[in-house]
Coordinates of C-alpha atoms and ligand atoms in Angstrom, one line a residue:
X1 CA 0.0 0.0 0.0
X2 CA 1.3 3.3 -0.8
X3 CA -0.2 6.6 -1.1
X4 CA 0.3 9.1 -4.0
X5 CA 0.7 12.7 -2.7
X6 CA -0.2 15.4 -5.6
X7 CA 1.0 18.9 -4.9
X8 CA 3.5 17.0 -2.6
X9 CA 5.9 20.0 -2.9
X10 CA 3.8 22.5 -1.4
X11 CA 3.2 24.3 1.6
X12 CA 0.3 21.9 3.2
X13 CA 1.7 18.6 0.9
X14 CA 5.0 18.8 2.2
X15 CA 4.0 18.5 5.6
X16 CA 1.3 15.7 4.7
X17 CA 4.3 13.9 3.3
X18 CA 6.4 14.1 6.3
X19 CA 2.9 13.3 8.1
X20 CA 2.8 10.3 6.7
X21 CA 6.5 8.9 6.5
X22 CA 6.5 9.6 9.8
X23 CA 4.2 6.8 10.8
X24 CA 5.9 4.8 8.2
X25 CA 3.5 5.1 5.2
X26 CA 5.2 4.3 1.4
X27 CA 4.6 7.7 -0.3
X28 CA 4.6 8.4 -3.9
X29 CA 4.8 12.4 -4.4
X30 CA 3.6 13.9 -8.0
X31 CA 4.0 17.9 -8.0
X32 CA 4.8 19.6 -11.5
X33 CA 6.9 22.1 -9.5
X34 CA 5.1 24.8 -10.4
X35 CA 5.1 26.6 -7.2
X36 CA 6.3 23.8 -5.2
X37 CA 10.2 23.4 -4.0
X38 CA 11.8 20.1 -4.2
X39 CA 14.1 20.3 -1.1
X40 CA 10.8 20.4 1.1
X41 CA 10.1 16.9 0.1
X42 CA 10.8 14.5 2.6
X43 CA 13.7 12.1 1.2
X44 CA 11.9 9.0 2.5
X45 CA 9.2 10.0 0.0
X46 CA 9.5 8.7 -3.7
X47 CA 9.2 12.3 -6.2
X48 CA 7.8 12.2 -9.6
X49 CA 7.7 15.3 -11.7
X50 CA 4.6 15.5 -13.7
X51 CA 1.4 17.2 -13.8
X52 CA -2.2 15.1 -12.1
X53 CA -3.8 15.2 -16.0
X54 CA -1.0 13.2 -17.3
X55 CA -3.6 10.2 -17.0
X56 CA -0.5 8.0 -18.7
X57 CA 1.7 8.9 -16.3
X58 CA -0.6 8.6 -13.3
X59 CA -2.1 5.1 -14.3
X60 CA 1.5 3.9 -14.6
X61 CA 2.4 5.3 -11.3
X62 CA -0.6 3.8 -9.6
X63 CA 0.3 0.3 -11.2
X64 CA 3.9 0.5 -10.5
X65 CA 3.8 1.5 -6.9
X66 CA 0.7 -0.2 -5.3
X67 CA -1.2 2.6 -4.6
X68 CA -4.1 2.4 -2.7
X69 CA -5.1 6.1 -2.0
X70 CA -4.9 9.5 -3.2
X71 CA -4.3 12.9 -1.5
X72 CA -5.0 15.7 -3.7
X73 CA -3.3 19.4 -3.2
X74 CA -1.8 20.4 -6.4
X75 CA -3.8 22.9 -7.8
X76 CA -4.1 26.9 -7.3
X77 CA -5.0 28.7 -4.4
X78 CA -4.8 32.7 -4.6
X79 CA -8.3 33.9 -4.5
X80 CA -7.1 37.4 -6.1
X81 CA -5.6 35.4 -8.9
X82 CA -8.3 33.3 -9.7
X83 CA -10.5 36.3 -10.1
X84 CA -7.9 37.5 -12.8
X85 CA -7.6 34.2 -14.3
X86 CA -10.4 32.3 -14.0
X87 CA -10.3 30.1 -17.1
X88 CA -6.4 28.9 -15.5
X89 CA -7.8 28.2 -12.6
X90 CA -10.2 25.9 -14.0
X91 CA -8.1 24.1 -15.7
X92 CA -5.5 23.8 -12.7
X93 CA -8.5 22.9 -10.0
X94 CA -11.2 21.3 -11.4
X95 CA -10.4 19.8 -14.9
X96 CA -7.6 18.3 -13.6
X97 CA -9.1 17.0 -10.6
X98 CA -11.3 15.4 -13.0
X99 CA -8.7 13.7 -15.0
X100 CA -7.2 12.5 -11.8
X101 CA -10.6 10.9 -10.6
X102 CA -10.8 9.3 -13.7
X103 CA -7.6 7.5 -12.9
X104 CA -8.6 6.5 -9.8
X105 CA -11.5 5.1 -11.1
X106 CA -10.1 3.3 -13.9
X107 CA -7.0 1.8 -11.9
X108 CA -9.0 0.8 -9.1
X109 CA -7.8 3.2 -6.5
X110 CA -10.9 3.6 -4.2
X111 CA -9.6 5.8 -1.4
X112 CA -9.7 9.8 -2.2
X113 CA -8.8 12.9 0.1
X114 CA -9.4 15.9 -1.3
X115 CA -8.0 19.5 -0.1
X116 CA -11.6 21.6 -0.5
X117 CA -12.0 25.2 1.0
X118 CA -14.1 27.4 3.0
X119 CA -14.3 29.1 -0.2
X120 CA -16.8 27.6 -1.1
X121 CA -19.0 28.9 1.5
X122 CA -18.9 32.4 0.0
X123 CA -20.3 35.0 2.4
X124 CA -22.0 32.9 5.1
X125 CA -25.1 34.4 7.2
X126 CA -24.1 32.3 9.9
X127 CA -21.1 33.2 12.2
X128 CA -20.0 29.6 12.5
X129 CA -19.9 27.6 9.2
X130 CA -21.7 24.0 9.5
X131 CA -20.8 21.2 6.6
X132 CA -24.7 22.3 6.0
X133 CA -24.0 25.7 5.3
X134 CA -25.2 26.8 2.1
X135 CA -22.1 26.9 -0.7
X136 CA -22.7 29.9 -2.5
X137 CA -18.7 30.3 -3.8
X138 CA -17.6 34.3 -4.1
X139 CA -14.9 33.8 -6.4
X140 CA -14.0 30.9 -9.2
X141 CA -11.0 29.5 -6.5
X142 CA -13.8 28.7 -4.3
X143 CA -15.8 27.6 -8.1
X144 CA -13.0 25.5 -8.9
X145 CA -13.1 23.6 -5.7
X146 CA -17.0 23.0 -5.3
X147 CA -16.9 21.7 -8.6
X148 CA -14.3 19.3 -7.8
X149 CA -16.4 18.2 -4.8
X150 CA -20.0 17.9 -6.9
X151 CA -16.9 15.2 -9.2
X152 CA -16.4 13.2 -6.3
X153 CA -19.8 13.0 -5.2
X154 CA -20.8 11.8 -8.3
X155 CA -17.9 9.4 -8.5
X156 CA -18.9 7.9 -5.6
X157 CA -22.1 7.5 -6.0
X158 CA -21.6 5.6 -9.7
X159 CA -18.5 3.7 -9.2
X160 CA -16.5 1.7 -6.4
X161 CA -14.6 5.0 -5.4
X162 CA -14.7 6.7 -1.6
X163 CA -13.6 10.0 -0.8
X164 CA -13.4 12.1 1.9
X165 CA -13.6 16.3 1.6
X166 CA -11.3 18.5 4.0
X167 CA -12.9 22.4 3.7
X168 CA -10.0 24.1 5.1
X169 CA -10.0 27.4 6.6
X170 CA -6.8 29.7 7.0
X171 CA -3.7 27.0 7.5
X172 CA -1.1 28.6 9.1
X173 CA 2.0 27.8 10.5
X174 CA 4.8 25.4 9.9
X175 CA 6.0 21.7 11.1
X176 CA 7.2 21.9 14.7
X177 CA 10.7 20.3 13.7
X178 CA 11.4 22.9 11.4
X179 CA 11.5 20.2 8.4
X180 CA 8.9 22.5 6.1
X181 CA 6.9 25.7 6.1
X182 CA 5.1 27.8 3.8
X183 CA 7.6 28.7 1.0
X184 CA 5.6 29.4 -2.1
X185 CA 6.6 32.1 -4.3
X186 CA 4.8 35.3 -4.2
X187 CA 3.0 33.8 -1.1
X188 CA -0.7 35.7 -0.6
X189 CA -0.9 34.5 3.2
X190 CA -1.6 36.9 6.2
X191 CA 0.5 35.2 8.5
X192 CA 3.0 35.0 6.2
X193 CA 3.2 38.1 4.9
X194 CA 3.2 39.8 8.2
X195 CA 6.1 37.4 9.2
X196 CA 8.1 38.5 6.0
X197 CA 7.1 42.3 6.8
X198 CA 8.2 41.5 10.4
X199 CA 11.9 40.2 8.9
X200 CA 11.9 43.3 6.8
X201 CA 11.9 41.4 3.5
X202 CA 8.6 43.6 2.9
X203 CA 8.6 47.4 3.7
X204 CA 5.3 46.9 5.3
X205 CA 2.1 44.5 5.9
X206 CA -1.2 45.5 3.7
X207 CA -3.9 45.6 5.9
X208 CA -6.9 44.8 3.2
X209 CA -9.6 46.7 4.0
X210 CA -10.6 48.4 7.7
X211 CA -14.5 48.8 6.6
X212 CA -15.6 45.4 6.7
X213 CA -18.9 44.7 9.1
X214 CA -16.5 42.6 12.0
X215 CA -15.6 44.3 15.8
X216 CA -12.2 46.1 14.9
X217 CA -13.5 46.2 11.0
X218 CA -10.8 44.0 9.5
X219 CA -11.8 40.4 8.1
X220 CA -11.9 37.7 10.2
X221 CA -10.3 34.0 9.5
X222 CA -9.9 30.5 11.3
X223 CA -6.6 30.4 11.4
X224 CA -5.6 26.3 11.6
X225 CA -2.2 25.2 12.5
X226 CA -0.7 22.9 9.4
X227 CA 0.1 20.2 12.2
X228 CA -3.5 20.0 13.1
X229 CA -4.8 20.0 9.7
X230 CA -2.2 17.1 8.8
X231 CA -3.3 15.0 11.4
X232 CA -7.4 15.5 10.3
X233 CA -5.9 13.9 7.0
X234 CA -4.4 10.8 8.2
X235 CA -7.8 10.1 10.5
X236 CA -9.6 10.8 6.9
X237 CA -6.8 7.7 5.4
X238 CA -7.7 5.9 7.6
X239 CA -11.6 6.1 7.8
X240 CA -11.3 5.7 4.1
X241 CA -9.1 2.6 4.1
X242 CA -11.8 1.2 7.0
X243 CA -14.6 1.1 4.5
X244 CA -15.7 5.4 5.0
X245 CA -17.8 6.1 1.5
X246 CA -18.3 9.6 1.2
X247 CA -17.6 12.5 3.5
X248 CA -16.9 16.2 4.1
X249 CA -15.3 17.9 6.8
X250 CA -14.9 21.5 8.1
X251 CA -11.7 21.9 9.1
X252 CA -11.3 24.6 11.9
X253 CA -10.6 25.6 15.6
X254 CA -14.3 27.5 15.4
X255 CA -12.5 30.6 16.7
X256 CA -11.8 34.3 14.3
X257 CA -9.2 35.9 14.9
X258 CA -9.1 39.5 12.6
X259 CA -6.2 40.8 10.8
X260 CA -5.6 43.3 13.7
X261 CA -5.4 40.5 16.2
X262 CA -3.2 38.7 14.0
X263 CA -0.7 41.9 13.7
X264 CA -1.3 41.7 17.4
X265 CA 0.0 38.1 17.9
X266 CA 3.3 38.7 15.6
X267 CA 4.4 42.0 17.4
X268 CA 4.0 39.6 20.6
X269 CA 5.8 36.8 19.1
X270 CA 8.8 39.2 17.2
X271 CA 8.7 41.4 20.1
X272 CA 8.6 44.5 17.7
X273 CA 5.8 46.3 16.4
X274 CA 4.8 45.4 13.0
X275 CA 5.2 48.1 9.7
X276 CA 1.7 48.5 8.4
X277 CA -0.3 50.0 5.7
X278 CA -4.0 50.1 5.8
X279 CA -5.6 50.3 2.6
X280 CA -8.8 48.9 0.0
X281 CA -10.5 45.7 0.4
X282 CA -9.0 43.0 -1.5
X283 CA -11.4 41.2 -4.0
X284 CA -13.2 38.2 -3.3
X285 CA -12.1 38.4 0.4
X286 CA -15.4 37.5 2.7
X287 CA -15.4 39.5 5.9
X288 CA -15.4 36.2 8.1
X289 CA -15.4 32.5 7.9
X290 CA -15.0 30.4 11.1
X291 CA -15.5 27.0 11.0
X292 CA -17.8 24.7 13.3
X293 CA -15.8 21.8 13.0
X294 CA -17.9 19.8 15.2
X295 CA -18.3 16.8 12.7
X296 CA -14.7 16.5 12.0
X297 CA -14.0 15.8 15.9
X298 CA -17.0 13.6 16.5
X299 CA -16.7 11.5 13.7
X300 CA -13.0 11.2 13.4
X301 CA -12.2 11.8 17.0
X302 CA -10.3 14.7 15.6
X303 CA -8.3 16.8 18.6
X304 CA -6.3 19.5 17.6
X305 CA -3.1 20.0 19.5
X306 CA -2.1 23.7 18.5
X307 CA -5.1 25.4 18.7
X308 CA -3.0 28.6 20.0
X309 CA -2.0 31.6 17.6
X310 CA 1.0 32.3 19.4
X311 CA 1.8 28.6 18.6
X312 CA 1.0 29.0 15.0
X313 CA 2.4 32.6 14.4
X314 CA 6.1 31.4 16.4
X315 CA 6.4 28.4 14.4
X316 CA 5.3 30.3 11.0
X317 CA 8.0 33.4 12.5
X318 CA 10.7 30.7 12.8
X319 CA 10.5 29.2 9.3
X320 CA 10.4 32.6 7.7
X321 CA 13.7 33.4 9.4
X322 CA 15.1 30.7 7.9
X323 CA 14.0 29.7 4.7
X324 CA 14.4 33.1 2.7
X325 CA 12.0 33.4 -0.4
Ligands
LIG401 C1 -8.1 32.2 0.9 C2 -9.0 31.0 0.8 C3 -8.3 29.8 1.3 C4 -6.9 29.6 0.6 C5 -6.1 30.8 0.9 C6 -4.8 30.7 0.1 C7 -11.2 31.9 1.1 C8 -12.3 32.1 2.0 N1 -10.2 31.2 1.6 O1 -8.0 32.5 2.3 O2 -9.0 28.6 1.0 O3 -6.2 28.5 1.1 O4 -6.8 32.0 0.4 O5 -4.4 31.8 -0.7 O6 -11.2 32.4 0.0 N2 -5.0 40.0 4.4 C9 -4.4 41.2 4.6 N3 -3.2 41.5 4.2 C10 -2.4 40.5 3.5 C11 -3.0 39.3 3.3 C12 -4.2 39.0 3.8 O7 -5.1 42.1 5.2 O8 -1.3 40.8 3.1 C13 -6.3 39.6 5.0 C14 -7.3 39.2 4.0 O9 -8.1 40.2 3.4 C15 -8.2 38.2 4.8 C16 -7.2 37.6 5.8 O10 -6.1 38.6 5.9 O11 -9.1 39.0 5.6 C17 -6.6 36.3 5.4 O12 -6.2 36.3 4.1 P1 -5.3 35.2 3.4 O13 -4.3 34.7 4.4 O14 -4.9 35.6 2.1 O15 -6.3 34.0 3.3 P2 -7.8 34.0 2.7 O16 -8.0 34.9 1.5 O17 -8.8 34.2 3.9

């Protein structure tokens, strides 16, 4: 048994691959390398260069190395940019995803993790964000993913495939031994962009938008630490590989924490104030998203273990100091 990792060069894949070597998993990683860096992947991991629509090369991998389940990242994930590029994003998200599924289906692999979004909540009436929430998506990121889920549904429903949805809210943070950490190019990330602005490798930290409906009138986020998030996705393996059919899962501490609060918690942790600009709303940005992630921790005795911004903001603070993008 061996589990093929796409997007395995990535922020959140990189640490799913460690994740899983760790307990002693066989792990195939597939990444194109687009905006993922081959020194975060873990060296017990086998790496394959290629893109997740290369059905010829993904149905040979699948034959050649046993594999028994997928975990999907690669894809793109800056909301801005999808608004620009819609059409690429598309492609990227869901026709890919597509291709991929197809695979799956045709070489037999039955168990399917997907990396799904709050995003695809929209702009949610309710505070906290149930599974049941309506999924009215703001932007085509958020689009792209819901798509991808409607796919697997389907799938599911018609063929001898499982699958398990993750809806992420804001990861954040980096693995505690210092092995990988957000290092995408032209990273979008608050917490990341306030640690480079802390470093001084930015002059300052955008604050986007002060008017938005929320107590100190900056958006508001879930803010998840990687770790945590990791460890929902090896409970999802395993529920899959123990006969699970079809589920989705908010991922999320249920607490918001605003963009001031945020700056608030990296001044603490850097133990300097934090250069900042204030200035427009950026577009497709919600003003708040907090998960209820009630499901996730009943169903797959989830328990997070660094449910703590200064947690998530130190370990985040300590990457950026020392890998230098
Ligand atoms: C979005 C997606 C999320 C995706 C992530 C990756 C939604 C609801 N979520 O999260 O699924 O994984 O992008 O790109 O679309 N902010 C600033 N200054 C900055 C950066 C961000 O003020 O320099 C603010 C944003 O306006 C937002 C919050 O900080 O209110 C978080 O932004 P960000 O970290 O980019 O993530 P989201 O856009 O929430």
């Amino acid at each position: 048994m061996t589990v093929l990792v796409t997007g395995g060069a990535g922020y959140i894949g990189s640490h799913m691959t460690y994740g899983l070597v760790d307990r002693g998993e066989k792990v195939v990683v597939l990444d194109n390398l687009s905006t993922g860096v081959r020194s975060l992947i873990s060296e017990q991991a086998t790496f394959v260069a290629g893109d997740v629509s290369d059905q010829s090369l993904v149905r040979r991998l699948m034959r050649e190395h046993d594999i028994d389940a997928v975990i999907h990242f690669a894809g793109s994930i800056v909301v801005p940019e999808s608004v620009e590029q819609p059409l690429r994003y598309y492609a990227n998200n869901t026709v890919a995803s597509r291709a991929l599924i197809e695979s799956c289906v045709e070489e037999g692999v039955r168990n399917f993790v997907f990396s799904s979004t709050a995003a695809v909540y929209g702009i949610p009436d309710a505070s906290m964000v149930t599974e049941q929430t309506p999924k009215e998506p703001i932007n085509p990121y958020g689009r792209s993913k819901l798509m991808t889920e409607w796919m697997l549904q389907d799938a599911a429903k018609a063929h001898d495939f499982h699958y398990v949805a993750l809806r992420y809210f804001n990861v954040a943070g980096a693995d505690p031994k210092g092995r990988t950490g957000q290092s995408t190019p032209r990273a979008t990330h608050l917490i990341k962009r306030a640690c480079q602005a802390a470093l001084g490798r930015v002059p300052a930290l955008d604050i986007f938008g002060t008017d938005y409906p929320t107590p100190d009138g900056t958006g508001v986020r879930d803010y998840i630490h990687v770790s945590d998030l990791i460890a929902a996705h090896l409970l999802a393996l395993d529920a899959l590989r123990a006969g699970t059919k079809a589920e989705i899962f908010n991922c999320g501490y249920g607490r918001g924490l605003s963009v001031r609060e945020i700056i608030k918690a990296v001044e603490k942790v850097t133990g300097h104030p934090l250069p900042v600009r204030e200035g427009a709303r950026r577009a497709g940005d919600p003003p708040m998203l907090v998960a209820d992630s009630a499901k996730l921790k009943r169903t797959l005795c989830w328990t997070p273990k660094y449910d703590d911004i200064n947690i998530i903001v130190s370990s985040a603070y300590a990457w950026e100091k020392r890998f230098n993008s």
